[in-house]
CSV table of C-alpha atoms and ligand atoms in Angstrom, one decimal:
chain,number,residue,atom,x,y,z
K,1,MET,CA,50.9,131.1,160.3
K,2,VAL,CA,54.0,129.5,160.3
K,3,GLN,CA,53.0,126.3,160.5
K,4,VAL,CA,50.9,127.3,156.8
K,5,ILE,CA,54.1,128.6,155.1
K,6,GLU,CA,56.2,125.1,156.8
K,7,ILE,CA,53.2,123.0,154.9
K,8,LEU,CA,53.3,125.2,151.8
K,9,GLY,CA,57.0,125.1,151.5
K,10,ILE,CA,57.0,121.3,152.4
K,11,THR,CA,54.3,121.1,149.5
K,12,ALA,CA,56.4,122.9,147.0
K,13,LEU,CA,59.8,121.1,147.7
K,14,THR,CA,57.5,117.7,147.3
K,15,LEU,CA,56.6,118.9,144.3
K,16,ALA,CA,59.9,120.1,143.2
K,17,ILE,CA,61.0,116.8,143.8
K,18,LEU,CA,58.5,114.7,142.1
K,19,GLN,CA,58.9,117.0,138.9
K,20,GLY,CA,62.3,116.5,139.5
K,21,LEU,CA,61.8,112.8,139.6
K,22,MET,CA,59.9,112.8,136.4
K,23,VAL,CA,62.3,114.8,134.2
K,24,CYS,CA,65.0,112.3,135.6
K,25,THR,CA,63.0,109.3,134.7
K,26,SER,CA,62.0,110.6,131.2
K,27,PHE,CA,65.6,111.4,130.7
K,28,TRP,CA,66.7,107.6,131.4
K,29,ARG,CA,63.7,106.4,129.7
K,30,LYS,CA,64.8,108.1,126.4
K,31,ARG,CA,68.4,107.5,126.9
K,32,ARG,CA,67.6,103.8,127.3
K,33,GLU,CA,65.6,104.2,124.2
K,34,GLU,CA,68.8,106.4,122.4
K,35,ILE,CA,71.1,103.2,123.8
K,36,SER,CA,68.7,100.4,122.7
K,37,LEU,CA,68.5,102.3,119.1
K,38,LEU,CA,72.5,102.5,119.0
K,39,ARG,CA,72.3,98.9,119.9
K,40,LEU,CA,70.1,97.7,117.2
K,41,ARG,CA,71.8,100.2,114.5
K,42,GLU,CA,75.5,98.7,115.6
K,43,SER,CA,74.3,95.1,115.2
K,44,TYR,CA,72.5,95.9,112.3
K,45,LEU,CA,75.6,97.8,110.7
K,46,GLN,CA,77.9,94.8,112.1
K,47,GLU,CA,75.3,92.3,110.1
K,48,SER,CA,75.4,94.1,106.9
K,49,ALA,CA,78.9,94.7,107.2
K,50,SER,CA,79.5,91.2,107.9
K,51,GLN,CA,76.7,90.8,105.1
K,52,ALA,CA,78.7,93.0,102.7
K,53,TYR,CA,82.2,91.1,103.4
K,54,ARG,CA,80.7,87.6,103.2
K,55,GLN,CA,79.5,88.9,99.6
K,56,ALA,CA,82.4,90.3,98.7
K,57,GLN,CA,84.4,87.0,99.7
K,58,GLN,CA,81.9,85.2,97.3
K,59,GLU,CA,82.1,87.7,94.3
K,60,ILE,CA,85.9,87.1,94.3
K,61,GLU,CA,85.6,83.6,95.0
K,62,ARG,CA,83.3,83.4,91.9
K,63,GLN,CA,85.7,85.7,89.7
K,64,GLN,CA,89.1,83.9,91.1
K,65,SER,CA,87.1,80.5,89.9
K,66,VAL,CA,87.2,82.1,86.1
K,67,TRP,CA,91.0,82.4,86.2
K,68,GLN,CA,93.0,80.1,88.4
K,69,ASP,CA,96.0,79.0,87.2
K,70,TRP,CA,98.5,81.3,85.3
K,71,ARG,CA,97.5,84.1,83.4
K,72,LYS,CA,99.6,86.4,81.1
K,73,PHE,CA,99.6,90.6,82.6
K,74,GLU,CA,101.4,93.4,80.4
K,75,ILE,CA,103.7,95.8,82.3
K,76,ASP,CA,101.5,98.6,81.5
K,77,ARG,CA,104.0,101.1,83.8
K,78,ILE,CA,106.9,101.3,86.2
K,79,VAL,CA,107.4,103.7,88.7
K,80,THR,CA,110.5,104.7,90.6
K,81,GLU,CA,109.1,104.8,94.3
K,82,ALA,CA,112.9,105.4,95.9
K,83,GLN,CA,116.1,103.9,95.0
K,84,GLY,CA,115.8,100.3,94.9
K,85,ILE,CA,112.1,100.4,94.8
K,86,LYS,CA,110.0,100.3,91.9
K,87,SER,CA,106.1,99.8,91.6
K,88,PHE,CA,104.9,97.9,88.5
K,89,TYR,CA,101.4,98.4,87.3
K,90,LEU,CA,100.2,95.2,85.1
K,91,LYS,CA,97.5,95.1,83.0
K,92,PRO,CA,95.6,91.4,81.7
K,93,HIS,CA,97.1,90.8,78.3
K,94,ASP,CA,93.5,89.7,77.3
K,95,GLY,CA,92.2,92.7,78.1
K,96,LYS,CA,89.5,91.0,79.9
K,97,GLU,CA,88.5,92.2,83.4
K,98,ILE,CA,90.4,91.5,86.3
K,99,PRO,CA,88.9,90.0,89.7
K,100,THR,CA,89.1,92.4,92.7
K,101,PHE,CA,91.0,91.0,95.5
K,102,LEU,CA,91.1,91.6,99.6
K,103,PRO,CA,93.2,94.4,100.8
K,104,GLY,CA,96.3,93.2,101.8
K,105,GLN,CA,96.5,90.0,99.5
K,106,PHE,CA,99.4,89.1,97.2
K,107,LEU,CA,100.1,88.1,93.6
K,108,THR,CA,102.2,84.8,92.4
K,109,PHE,CA,104.7,85.5,89.6
K,110,ARG,CA,106.3,82.6,87.7
K,111,LEU,CA,109.4,84.1,86.0
K,112,ASN,CA,111.7,83.2,83.2
K,113,LEU,CA,115.2,84.3,84.4
K,114,PRO,CA,117.3,84.8,81.4
K,115,SER,CA,119.6,82.3,83.0
K,116,GLY,CA,117.0,79.6,81.9
K,117,GLN,CA,115.9,79.1,85.5
K,118,SER,CA,111.9,79.6,86.0
K,119,ILE,CA,111.5,80.6,89.7
K,120,ILE,CA,108.3,81.6,91.8
K,121,ARG,CA,107.7,84.6,94.0
K,122,CYS,CA,104.8,86.3,95.6
K,123,TYR,CA,104.7,90.3,95.9
K,124,SER,CA,101.7,92.3,97.8
K,125,LEU,CA,99.0,94.1,95.9
K,126,SER,CA,100.0,97.6,97.1
K,127,ASP,CA,97.1,99.7,95.7
K,128,ALA,CA,93.3,99.4,97.0
K,129,PRO,CA,90.7,96.8,95.0
K,130,GLU,CA,88.5,99.8,94.3
K,131,VAL,CA,91.3,100.6,91.5
K,132,LYS,CA,89.2,98.0,88.9
K,133,ASP,CA,91.4,97.8,85.8
K,134,TYR,CA,95.2,97.3,86.7
K,135,TYR,CA,97.0,95.7,89.7
K,136,ARG,CA,100.1,97.4,91.4
K,137,VAL,CA,103.1,95.8,92.8
K,138,THR,CA,105.8,97.3,94.5
K,139,ILE,CA,109.2,95.8,94.8
K,140,LYS,CA,112.5,96.2,96.9
K,141,GLN,CA,115.9,95.2,94.9
K,142,ILE,CA,117.6,93.0,97.0
K,143,PRO,CA,121.1,94.2,96.1
K,144,ALA,CA,124.5,91.9,96.5
K,145,SER,CA,126.3,91.9,99.8
K,146,GLU,CA,129.8,91.0,100.7
K,147,ASP,CA,128.8,87.1,101.5
K,148,LYS,CA,125.2,87.2,99.4
K,149,PRO,CA,124.3,87.3,95.7
K,150,ALA,CA,122.1,90.0,94.6
K,151,GLY,CA,118.3,88.6,94.8
K,152,LEU,CA,117.3,86.8,91.8
K,153,ALA,CA,113.6,87.8,91.4
K,154,SER,CA,113.7,91.5,92.6
K,155,SER,CA,116.9,92.1,90.5
K,156,TYR,CA,115.1,90.6,87.3
K,157,PHE,CA,112.1,92.9,88.0
K,158,HIS,CA,114.6,95.9,88.4
K,159,GLU,CA,117.2,95.1,85.9
K,160,CYS,CA,115.4,93.2,82.8
K,161,LEU,CA,111.9,93.7,82.6
K,162,SER,CA,110.5,97.2,80.8
K,163,GLU,CA,107.4,98.5,80.1
K,164,GLY,CA,105.2,96.1,77.4
K,165,ASP,CA,107.0,92.6,78.8
K,166,ILE,CA,104.7,90.1,79.8
K,167,LEU,CA,104.5,88.0,82.6
K,168,ASP,CA,102.8,84.7,84.5
K,169,VAL,CA,100.5,85.8,87.0
K,170,LYS,CA,98.5,83.4,89.2
K,171,PRO,CA,95.0,85.4,90.8
K,172,PRO,CA,95.3,87.5,93.9
K,173,SER,CA,95.3,85.1,96.9
K,174,GLY,CA,96.4,85.2,100.9
K,175,GLN,CA,95.0,85.3,104.2
K,176,PHE,CA,96.2,88.3,105.2
K,177,TYR,CA,93.5,91.0,104.5
K,178,LEU,CA,91.4,93.7,106.2
K,179,GLN,CA,88.4,92.6,107.7
K,180,ARG,CA,85.6,94.9,107.0
K,181,ASP,CA,84.2,96.8,110.0
K,182,PRO,CA,84.0,100.4,110.0
K,183,GLN,CA,83.0,100.0,113.6
K,184,ARG,CA,86.5,98.2,114.3
K,185,PRO,CA,89.5,100.9,114.7
K,186,VAL,CA,92.4,99.9,113.1
K,187,VAL,CA,96.2,100.0,113.9
K,188,LEU,CA,97.9,99.6,110.5
K,189,ILE,CA,102.1,98.7,110.8
K,190,GLY,CA,104.2,98.6,107.9
K,191,GLY,CA,107.9,98.0,108.3
K,192,GLY,CA,109.9,98.7,105.5
K,193,ILE,CA,109.1,97.2,102.1
K,194,GLY,CA,106.3,95.7,104.5
K,195,LEU,CA,104.3,98.5,103.8
K,196,THR,CA,103.0,97.4,100.6
K,197,PRO,CA,99.7,95.1,101.5
K,198,VAL,CA,99.2,98.1,104.6
K,199,LEU,CA,98.9,100.5,101.8
K,200,SER,CA,96.5,98.5,100.1
K,201,MET,CA,94.5,98.1,103.2
K,202,LEU,CA,94.7,102.0,104.3
K,203,ASN,CA,93.9,103.0,100.5
K,204,SER,CA,90.9,100.7,100.4
K,205,ILE,CA,89.7,102.2,104.0
K,206,CYS,CA,90.3,105.8,102.7
K,207,THR,CA,87.7,105.0,99.9
K,208,SER,CA,85.4,102.7,101.2
K,209,GLU,CA,85.4,103.0,104.6
K,210,PRO,CA,86.4,106.5,105.0
K,211,GLU,CA,84.9,107.2,108.5
K,212,ARG,CA,87.1,104.3,110.3
K,213,GLU,CA,89.2,105.6,113.0
K,214,THR,CA,92.7,104.2,111.3
K,215,TRP,CA,96.1,104.7,112.6
K,216,LEU,CA,99.4,103.9,110.0
K,217,PHE,CA,102.7,103.5,111.3
K,218,TYR,CA,105.4,103.4,108.9
K,219,GLY,CA,108.8,102.3,109.9
K,220,ILE,CA,112.1,103.1,107.7
K,221,LYS,CA,115.3,103.6,108.1
K,222,ASN,CA,115.3,107.4,106.9
K,223,LYS,CA,114.0,109.7,104.0
K,224,ASP,CA,116.0,107.7,101.6
K,225,GLU,CA,114.1,104.3,101.7
K,226,GLN,CA,110.6,106.0,102.1
K,227,ILE,CA,108.1,105.1,99.8
K,228,ALA,CA,104.3,106.8,99.1
K,229,ILE,CA,105.2,109.5,101.8
K,230,GLN,CA,103.2,112.3,99.6
K,231,THR,CA,100.2,109.9,99.3
K,232,LEU,CA,100.2,109.1,102.8
K,233,ARG,CA,100.3,112.6,104.1
K,234,LYS,CA,97.5,113.6,101.3
K,235,GLN,CA,95.1,110.8,102.8
K,236,GLU,CA,96.0,112.1,106.3
K,237,ALA,CA,94.9,115.9,105.2
K,238,GLN,CA,91.7,114.6,103.7
K,239,HIS,CA,90.5,112.1,106.6
K,240,LYS,CA,90.0,113.5,110.1
K,241,ASN,CA,89.7,109.9,111.3
K,242,LEU,CA,93.1,108.9,110.0
K,243,ARG,CA,96.7,109.5,111.6
K,244,VAL,CA,99.9,108.7,110.1
K,245,ILE,CA,103.2,108.2,112.0
K,246,ILE,CA,106.4,108.0,110.2
K,247,CYS,CA,109.5,106.6,112.2
K,248,HIS,CA,112.8,106.8,111.1
K,249,SER,CA,115.2,104.8,113.2
K,250,GLN,CA,118.2,105.9,111.5
K,251,PRO,CA,117.3,109.9,110.9
K,252,LEU,CA,119.4,111.3,108.1
K,253,GLN,CA,121.4,114.1,109.5
K,254,GLY,CA,119.3,117.7,109.3
K,255,GLY,CA,116.0,115.3,109.6
K,256,VAL,CA,113.4,117.5,111.0
K,257,GLU,CA,111.6,115.5,113.7
K,258,GLY,CA,107.7,116.8,113.1
K,259,GLU,CA,108.4,117.6,109.5
K,260,ASP,CA,110.7,115.0,107.6
K,261,PHE,CA,109.8,112.1,110.7
K,262,ASP,CA,107.1,112.0,113.4
K,263,ILE,CA,109.0,109.8,116.2
K,264,ALA,CA,112.9,108.8,115.9
K,265,GLY,CA,113.7,105.0,116.5
K,266,ARG,CA,111.5,101.9,115.7
K,267,ILE,CA,108.3,101.1,115.9
K,268,SER,CA,107.9,99.4,119.2
K,269,LEU,CA,105.5,98.8,121.7
K,270,ALA,CA,106.6,101.8,123.8
K,271,VAL,CA,105.8,104.0,120.6
K,272,LEU,CA,102.6,102.2,120.2
K,273,GLN,CA,101.3,103.0,123.6
K,274,GLN,CA,102.6,106.7,123.7
K,275,THR,CA,100.9,107.3,120.8
K,276,LEU,CA,97.4,104.9,120.6
K,277,PRO,CA,94.4,106.1,123.3
K,278,SER,CA,94.0,102.3,124.2
K,279,SER,CA,94.7,98.9,122.9
K,280,ASN,CA,91.5,98.3,121.8
K,281,TYR,CA,92.3,97.9,118.1
K,282,GLN,CA,92.9,95.7,115.4
K,283,PHE,CA,96.2,95.7,114.0
K,284,TYR,CA,97.8,94.7,111.2
K,285,ILE,CA,101.5,94.1,111.0
K,286,CYS,CA,103.8,93.2,108.1
K,287,GLY,CA,107.7,94.0,108.1
K,288,PRO,CA,111.2,92.4,108.8
K,289,ASP,CA,111.0,89.2,111.2
K,290,THR,CA,112.9,91.3,114.3
K,291,MET,CA,109.9,93.6,114.2
K,292,MET,CA,107.3,91.2,113.7
K,293,SER,CA,108.1,88.9,116.3
K,294,GLY,CA,108.7,91.3,118.5
K,295,LEU,CA,105.7,93.5,118.5
K,296,THR,CA,103.3,90.7,118.0
K,297,GLU,CA,104.7,89.1,121.4
K,298,GLN,CA,104.5,92.8,122.9
K,299,LEU,CA,101.0,93.3,122.0
K,300,SER,CA,99.9,90.0,123.5
K,301,ASN,CA,101.5,91.4,126.9
K,302,TRP,CA,99.7,94.6,126.1
K,303,GLN,CA,96.3,92.4,126.6
K,304,VAL,CA,95.7,92.8,122.7
K,305,PRO,CA,93.6,89.4,121.8
K,306,GLU,CA,95.7,87.3,119.6
K,307,THR,CA,92.0,87.1,117.3
K,308,ASP,CA,92.8,91.1,116.9
K,309,VAL,CA,96.5,90.4,115.2
K,310,PHE,CA,97.1,89.8,112.1
K,311,PHE,CA,100.5,90.0,110.4
K,312,GLU,CA,102.4,88.7,107.6
K,313,ALA,CA,106.1,88.0,106.9
K,314,PHE,CA,107.7,88.4,103.0
K,315,GLY,CA,109.5,85.1,103.2
K,316,PRO,CA,111.1,82.1,104.8
K,317,SER,CA,111.5,84.2,108.5
K,318,SER,CA,108.1,84.0,109.1
K,319,VAL,CA,106.6,84.8,113.0
K,320,ARG,CA,106.6,81.6,114.3
K,321,THR,CA,102.9,80.7,116.0
K,322,SER,CA,103.2,78.3,119.3
K,323,VAL,CA,104.7,75.4,118.2
K,324,LYS,CA,108.3,76.3,118.8
K,325,LYS,CA,111.7,74.3,118.0
K,326,SER,CA,112.5,72.6,121.5
K,327,THR,CA,115.9,71.8,122.5
K,328,SER,CA,115.9,69.8,125.3
K,329,ALA,CA,116.7,66.1,125.0
K,330,SER,CA,113.7,64.4,125.9
K,331,ASP,CA,112.0,66.7,123.4
K,332,GLN,CA,114.4,65.6,120.5
K,333,ALA,CA,113.9,61.9,121.7
K,334,HIS,CA,110.3,62.6,121.0
K,335,GLN,CA,110.9,64.2,117.7
K,336,GLN,CA,112.9,61.3,116.2
K,337,HIS,CA,110.4,60.5,113.2
K,338,LYS,CA,111.3,58.4,109.9
K,339,VAL,CA,110.3,60.8,106.7
K,340,THR,CA,110.1,58.7,103.4
K,341,PHE,CA,110.1,60.8,100.0
K,342,ALA,CA,108.6,57.5,98.2
K,343,ARG,CA,108.9,59.0,94.5
K,344,SER,CA,112.6,59.7,95.0
K,345,GLY,CA,113.3,56.9,97.2
K,346,ILE,CA,114.7,58.8,99.9
K,347,THR,CA,114.4,58.0,103.6
K,348,ALA,CA,115.4,60.3,106.0
K,349,GLN,CA,115.4,61.2,109.6
K,350,TRP,CA,113.5,63.9,111.1
K,351,SER,CA,115.5,64.9,114.8
K,352,GLY,CA,113.8,68.5,115.0
K,353,GLN,CA,117.3,70.1,113.7
K,354,GLN,CA,115.3,71.4,110.6
K,355,ASP,CA,112.7,74.2,110.3
K,356,SER,CA,110.7,72.1,108.2
K,357,LEU,CA,110.2,69.4,105.9
K,358,LEU,CA,111.2,71.3,102.8
K,359,GLU,CA,114.7,72.0,104.6
K,360,LEU,CA,114.9,68.6,105.0
K,361,ALA,CA,114.3,67.4,101.8
K,362,GLU,CA,116.9,69.9,100.7
K,363,ALA,CA,119.5,68.5,103.4
K,364,GLU,CA,119.1,65.1,101.4
K,365,GLY,CA,119.6,66.7,98.2
K,366,LEU,CA,116.2,66.9,96.9
K,367,THR,CA,114.7,69.3,95.0
K,368,LEU,CA,111.0,70.2,95.8
K,369,ASN,CA,109.3,73.4,93.9
K,370,ALA,CA,108.8,76.1,96.2
K,371,GLY,CA,107.9,79.6,95.8
K,372,CYS,CA,107.7,82.0,99.1
K,373,ARG,CA,108.6,79.6,101.3
K,374,ALA,CA,106.4,80.6,104.3
K,375,GLY,CA,103.5,78.8,103.2
K,376,ASN,CA,101.8,81.6,101.3
K,377,CYS,CA,102.3,80.7,97.5
K,378,GLY,CA,101.3,77.3,97.5
K,379,THR,CA,103.9,76.1,95.5
K,380,CYS,CA,105.4,73.7,97.2
K,381,VAL,CA,102.3,71.4,98.1
K,382,VAL,CA,103.2,67.7,98.3
K,383,ALA,CA,100.6,64.7,99.1
K,384,VAL,CA,100.8,63.1,102.6
K,385,LYS,CA,100.6,59.2,101.7
K,386,GLU,CA,100.8,57.9,105.5
K,387,GLY,CA,100.8,59.5,109.0
K,388,ASN,CA,100.4,63.4,109.8
K,389,VAL,CA,101.6,66.9,109.8
K,390,ASP,CA,102.1,69.8,112.1
K,391,TYR,CA,102.1,73.3,110.4
K,392,ILE,CA,104.7,75.4,112.3
K,393,THR,CA,103.3,79.0,111.0
K,394,VAL,CA,100.0,80.3,110.4
K,395,ALA,CA,100.0,79.5,106.3
K,396,GLY,CA,98.0,81.7,103.7
K,397,ALA,CA,97.7,79.0,101.4
K,398,ARG,CA,95.0,76.7,101.6
K,399,PRO,CA,96.4,72.8,101.0
K,400,GLU,CA,93.6,70.5,100.0
K,401,GLN,CA,92.6,67.3,102.2
K,402,GLY,CA,95.7,64.7,102.5
K,403,SER,CA,98.2,67.4,101.3
K,404,CYS,CA,100.5,69.7,103.1
K,405,LEU,CA,102.7,72.9,102.2
K,406,VAL,CA,106.1,71.0,103.1
K,407,CYS,CA,107.6,74.7,103.8
K,408,VAL,CA,105.9,75.4,106.7
K,409,CYS,CA,105.4,71.7,108.2
K,410,LYS,CA,107.2,69.2,110.3
K,411,PRO,CA,106.0,65.4,111.1
K,412,LYS,CA,103.8,64.3,113.5
K,413,GLY,CA,105.4,61.1,113.5
K,414,ASP,CA,106.8,58.7,110.9
K,415,ILE,CA,105.5,60.1,107.2
K,416,VAL,CA,105.3,59.1,103.6
K,417,LEU,CA,105.3,61.7,101.4
K,418,ASP,CA,104.6,62.1,97.7
K,419,ALA,CA,107.7,63.6,96.6
X,501,LIG,C1,103.2,87.2,100.7
X,501,LIG,C2,104.5,87.6,100.0
X,501,LIG,C3,104.1,88.9,100.1
X,501,LIG,C4,105.7,89.6,99.4
X,501,LIG,N1,105.2,90.9,99.1
X,501,LIG,C5,106.5,91.7,98.5
X,501,LIG,C6,106.5,93.1,97.9
X,501,LIG,O1,105.3,93.6,98.0
X,501,LIG,N2,107.1,94.0,97.6
X,501,LIG,C7,108.8,92.8,97.8
X,501,LIG,O2,109.7,93.7,97.7
X,501,LIG,N3,109.0,91.9,98.6
X,501,LIG,C8,108.1,91.2,98.7
X,501,LIG,N4,108.0,89.8,99.1
X,501,LIG,C9,108.8,89.4,98.8
X,501,LIG,C10,109.2,88.7,98.0
X,501,LIG,O3,108.7,87.7,97.5
X,501,LIG,C11,110.7,88.1,97.3
X,501,LIG,O4,111.3,86.9,98.8
X,501,LIG,C12,111.7,89.1,97.2
X,501,LIG,O5,111.8,89.9,96.4
X,501,LIG,C13,113.0,88.4,97.6
X,501,LIG,O6,113.2,88.0,96.4
X,501,LIG,P1,114.2,87.3,95.4
X,501,LIG,O7,114.3,86.6,94.5
X,501,LIG,O8,115.1,88.4,95.0
X,501,LIG,O9,115.6,87.0,96.0
X,501,LIG,P2,116.3,85.5,96.3
X,501,LIG,O10,117.0,85.1,95.4
X,501,LIG,O11,115.0,84.7,96.9
X,501,LIG,O12,117.4,85.7,97.6
X,501,LIG,C14,116.8,86.0,98.9
X,501,LIG,C15,118.2,86.8,99.8
X,501,LIG,O13,118.6,85.3,100.0
X,501,LIG,C16,119.9,85.4,99.7
X,501,LIG,N5,120.4,84.4,98.9
X,501,LIG,C17,120.2,84.3,97.9
X,501,LIG,N6,120.9,83.0,97.5
X,501,LIG,C18,121.5,82.6,98.4
X,501,LIG,C19,122.7,81.7,98.6
X,501,LIG,N7,123.1,80.7,97.9
X,501,LIG,N8,123.7,81.8,99.8
X,501,LIG,C20,123.2,82.9,100.9
X,501,LIG,N9,122.3,83.5,100.7
X,501,LIG,C21,121.5,83.7,99.7
X,501,LIG,C22,120.0,86.9,98.7
X,501,LIG,O14,121.4,87.8,98.9
X,501,LIG,C23,119.0,87.6,99.4
X,501,LIG,O15,119.5,88.2,100.7
X,501,LIG,C24,106.8,89.1,99.6
X,501,LIG,C25,107.0,87.9,99.9
X,501,LIG,C26,105.8,86.8,100.3
X,501,LIG,C27,106.0,85.7,101.0
């Protein structure tokens, strides 16, 4: 009897184990199928995202080929965003269509100042490309300080221009733009007026990729300098995948943490590490030189691949790439090159003391065209008649073969320039 019970028990146990195994096998088979389906979907989404992105880029190139040089735009509206910061809404004077752009790109302006001087400056498009009938730029006025005059272009925009005035504008351009990939979480970092390109990216994500996980860090001194806060907070409330973190480096007295700002202090790696769940993001950074060079270096120490970090500087203080100014005697000896400015009949010696060929030309008393001095606007393009150059920063503009952007180049050996 006991034996029968034992046999029955063993049989029941075996059956239960077999059933369990069958359930497990079918569970894992289903899971495998689900995973391969998910992978298929992901690769399909990635493929269609990059396809959509390629199509968008082709469309932009097509539209921009219609307008390559200067085009007249009318200032339709001027809005004061904060003290010393204004937005300018621009509509084409010919009333025709305007090309779309990639969020993060900028416009180039030729400004004829009352003094008779004509200057060129770049300003980022601060609204999303999905807005089809106007461009918006947001400009901070550079005031005069004890030892420096007021900024020419920014003061002209703030003090001389009114609604209805006409400006010469080149089409949107620039290599600092948001990569379309809804699957890829993104961190946008804007310091001061450097918020403008990342604001365009954010507005575009909220319109076209609302599911994309997005973190926006906005660093300013305090409430007096901040712009677009209501818009940012509204977007955060409307998008469950968006977090906005406001950092005040010098909070006003009475400013309340958690209300007026989220973090007291500058945007730093420590701030990112304490806020983000991991480092697995694409990072887009625009801000003052100190913030940018610090952050880009720290992100690399946090194992963020270089290919996931995109940045732009607003001016000559662009972040350096791997080519650094060397100081050792042997390096200096290697840097002795002859630079000939053929049209001006000037030959100068490059010894590594200047930051760029543009600076060397200026030190020799030459005046070359230059807009942004950061390799972005393409104004300083010069043909290279003999020799080669090295780029000292990542340039936004793409000069034709045989030409170079003197504001961000140094000679590789003896060189002859058509300037
Ligand atoms: C791609 C790109 C996008 C940009 N986007 C924006 C944007 O969205 N918003 C924005 O506000 N800015 C933006 N900028 C910056 C903008 O292009 C201008 O550089 C900025 O407005 C200052 O120009 P300015 O003519 O007013 O100043 P400048 O006249 O060029 O002067 C700049 C600084 O140099 C000092 N200076 C001038 N002359 C002298 C001198 N002789 N000796 C010593 N110091 C001097 C001035 O006091 C000032 O501090 C962007 C720049 C780039 C490259």
